[in-house]
Coordinates of N, CA and C and ligand atoms in Angstrom, one line a residue:
X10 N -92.2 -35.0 -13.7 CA -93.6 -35.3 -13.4 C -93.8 -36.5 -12.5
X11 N -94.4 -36.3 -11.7 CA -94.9 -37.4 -10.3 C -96.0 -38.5 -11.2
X12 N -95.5 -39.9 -10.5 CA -96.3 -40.7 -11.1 C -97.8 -41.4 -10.3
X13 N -98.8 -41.2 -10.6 CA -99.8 -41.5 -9.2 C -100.4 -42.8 -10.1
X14 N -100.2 -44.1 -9.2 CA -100.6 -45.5 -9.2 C -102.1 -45.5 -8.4
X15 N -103.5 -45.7 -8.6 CA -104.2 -45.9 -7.5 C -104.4 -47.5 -7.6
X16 N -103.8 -48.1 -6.5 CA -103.7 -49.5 -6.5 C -105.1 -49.9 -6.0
X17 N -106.3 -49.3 -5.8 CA -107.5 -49.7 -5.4 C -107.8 -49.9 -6.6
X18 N -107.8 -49.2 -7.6 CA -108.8 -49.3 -9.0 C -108.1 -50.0 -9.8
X19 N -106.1 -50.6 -9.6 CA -106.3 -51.4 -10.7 C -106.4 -52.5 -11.0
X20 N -106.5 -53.0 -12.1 CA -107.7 -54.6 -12.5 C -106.4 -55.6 -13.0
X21 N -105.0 -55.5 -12.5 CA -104.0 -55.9 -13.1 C -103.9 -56.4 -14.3
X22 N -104.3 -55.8 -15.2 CA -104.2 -56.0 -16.8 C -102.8 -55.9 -17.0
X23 N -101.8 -55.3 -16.8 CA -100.3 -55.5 -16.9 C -100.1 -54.5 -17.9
X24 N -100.9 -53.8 -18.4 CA -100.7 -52.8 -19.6 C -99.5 -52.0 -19.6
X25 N -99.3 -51.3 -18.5 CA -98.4 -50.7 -18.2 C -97.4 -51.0 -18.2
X26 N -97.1 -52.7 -17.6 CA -95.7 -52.7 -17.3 C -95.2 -53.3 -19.0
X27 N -96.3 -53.7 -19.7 CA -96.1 -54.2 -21.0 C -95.7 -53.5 -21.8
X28 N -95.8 -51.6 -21.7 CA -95.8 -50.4 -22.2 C -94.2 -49.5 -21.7
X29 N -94.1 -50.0 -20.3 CA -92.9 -49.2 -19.8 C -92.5 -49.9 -18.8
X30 N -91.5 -51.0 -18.6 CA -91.1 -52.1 -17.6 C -90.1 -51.6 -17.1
X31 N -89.4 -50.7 -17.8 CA -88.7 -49.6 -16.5 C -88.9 -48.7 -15.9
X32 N -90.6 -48.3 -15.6 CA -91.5 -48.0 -14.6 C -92.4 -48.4 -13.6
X33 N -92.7 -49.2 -14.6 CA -93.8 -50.2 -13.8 C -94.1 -51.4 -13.1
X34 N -93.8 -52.1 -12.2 CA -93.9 -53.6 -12.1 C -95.4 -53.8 -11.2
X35 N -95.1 -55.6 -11.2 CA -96.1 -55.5 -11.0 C -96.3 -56.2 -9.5
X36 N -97.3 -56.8 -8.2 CA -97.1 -57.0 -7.3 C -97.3 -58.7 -7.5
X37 N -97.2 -59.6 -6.5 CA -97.9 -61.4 -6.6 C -99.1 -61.1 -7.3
X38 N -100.3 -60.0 -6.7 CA -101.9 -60.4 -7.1 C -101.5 -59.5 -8.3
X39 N -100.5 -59.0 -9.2 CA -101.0 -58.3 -10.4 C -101.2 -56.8 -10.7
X40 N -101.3 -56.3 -9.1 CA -101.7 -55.1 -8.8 C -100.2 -54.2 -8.8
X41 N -100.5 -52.5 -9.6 CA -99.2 -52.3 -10.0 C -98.6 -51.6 -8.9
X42 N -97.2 -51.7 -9.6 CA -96.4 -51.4 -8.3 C -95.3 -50.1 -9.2
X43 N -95.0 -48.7 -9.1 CA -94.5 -48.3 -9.6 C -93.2 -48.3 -8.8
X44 N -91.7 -48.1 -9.9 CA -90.7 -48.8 -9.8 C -89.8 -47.4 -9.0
X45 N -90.4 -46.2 -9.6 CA -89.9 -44.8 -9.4 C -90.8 -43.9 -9.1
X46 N -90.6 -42.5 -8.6 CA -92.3 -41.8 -8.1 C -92.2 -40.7 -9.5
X47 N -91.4 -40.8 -9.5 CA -91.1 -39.4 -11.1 C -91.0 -40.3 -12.6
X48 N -91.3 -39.2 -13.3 CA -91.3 -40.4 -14.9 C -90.0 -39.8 -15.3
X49 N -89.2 -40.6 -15.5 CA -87.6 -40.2 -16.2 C -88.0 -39.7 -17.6
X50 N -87.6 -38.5 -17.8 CA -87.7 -38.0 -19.0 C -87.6 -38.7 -20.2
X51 N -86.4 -40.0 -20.3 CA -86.1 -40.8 -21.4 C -87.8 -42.0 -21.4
X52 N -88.2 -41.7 -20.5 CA -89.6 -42.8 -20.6 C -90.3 -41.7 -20.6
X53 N -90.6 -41.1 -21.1 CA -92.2 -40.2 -20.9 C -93.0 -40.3 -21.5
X54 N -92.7 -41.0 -22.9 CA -93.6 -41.6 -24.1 C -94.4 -42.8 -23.8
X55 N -93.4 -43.9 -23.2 CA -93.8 -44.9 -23.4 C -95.0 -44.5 -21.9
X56 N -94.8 -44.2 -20.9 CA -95.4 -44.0 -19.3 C -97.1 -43.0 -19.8
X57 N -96.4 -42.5 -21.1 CA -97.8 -41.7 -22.0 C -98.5 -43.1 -21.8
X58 N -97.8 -43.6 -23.0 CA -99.2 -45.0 -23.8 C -99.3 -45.8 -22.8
X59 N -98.9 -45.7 -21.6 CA -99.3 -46.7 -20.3 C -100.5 -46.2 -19.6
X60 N -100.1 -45.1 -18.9 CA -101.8 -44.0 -18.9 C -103.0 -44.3 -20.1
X61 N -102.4 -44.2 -21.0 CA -103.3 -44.3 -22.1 C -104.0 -45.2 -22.3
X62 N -103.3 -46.6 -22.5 CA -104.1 -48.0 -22.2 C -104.4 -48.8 -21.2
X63 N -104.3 -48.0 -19.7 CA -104.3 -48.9 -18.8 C -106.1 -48.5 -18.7
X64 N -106.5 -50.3 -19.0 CA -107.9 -50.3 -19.1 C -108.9 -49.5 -17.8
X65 N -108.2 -49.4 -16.5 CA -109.2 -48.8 -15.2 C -108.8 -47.5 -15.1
X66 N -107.9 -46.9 -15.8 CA -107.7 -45.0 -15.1 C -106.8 -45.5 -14.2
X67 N -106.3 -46.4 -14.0 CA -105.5 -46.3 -12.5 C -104.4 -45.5 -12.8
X68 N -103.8 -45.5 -13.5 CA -102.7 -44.4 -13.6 C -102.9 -42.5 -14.1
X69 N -101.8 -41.7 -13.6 CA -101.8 -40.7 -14.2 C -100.0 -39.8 -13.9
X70 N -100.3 -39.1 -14.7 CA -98.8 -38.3 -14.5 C -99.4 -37.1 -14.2
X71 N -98.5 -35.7 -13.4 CA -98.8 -35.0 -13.6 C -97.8 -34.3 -12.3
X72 N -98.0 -33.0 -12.4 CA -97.2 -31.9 -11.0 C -95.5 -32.1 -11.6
X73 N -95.3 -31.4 -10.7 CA -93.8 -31.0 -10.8 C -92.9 -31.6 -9.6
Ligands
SF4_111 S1 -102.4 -51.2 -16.9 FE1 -103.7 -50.2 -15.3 S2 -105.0 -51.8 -14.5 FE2 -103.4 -52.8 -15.7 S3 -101.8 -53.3 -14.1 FE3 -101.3 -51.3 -14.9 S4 -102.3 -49.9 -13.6 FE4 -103.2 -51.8 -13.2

């Protein structure tokens, strides 16, 4: 599954990389920077609770 970052909407809370840091990092201003474009099967849980808590919607998974 393809990982879509919209770096306009997010508010660099760090949620994500605090949830999955072998997907997510982050840029100087805080704004996320994903690490890979696909979610590695062994992270799919944690890349869940990152969508899940990232306070702006900036993230999502999805497609093949
Ligand atoms: S959790 Fe959401 S708002 Fe926070 S840095 Fe990650 S993508 Fe941006």
């Amino acid at each position: 599954m393809r990982i879509e970052a919209n770096r306009d909407v997010c508010v660099s809370a760090g949620m994500c990389v605090l949830n999955a840091p072998e997907v997510f990092d982050q840029d100087d201003d805080g704004v996320v920077e994903p690490l890979v474009a696909e979610v590695p099967a062994e992270h799919l849980d944690a890349v869940t609770r990152a969508v899940q808590v990232c306070p702006s919607g900036a993230l999502r998974i999805g497609g093949e």
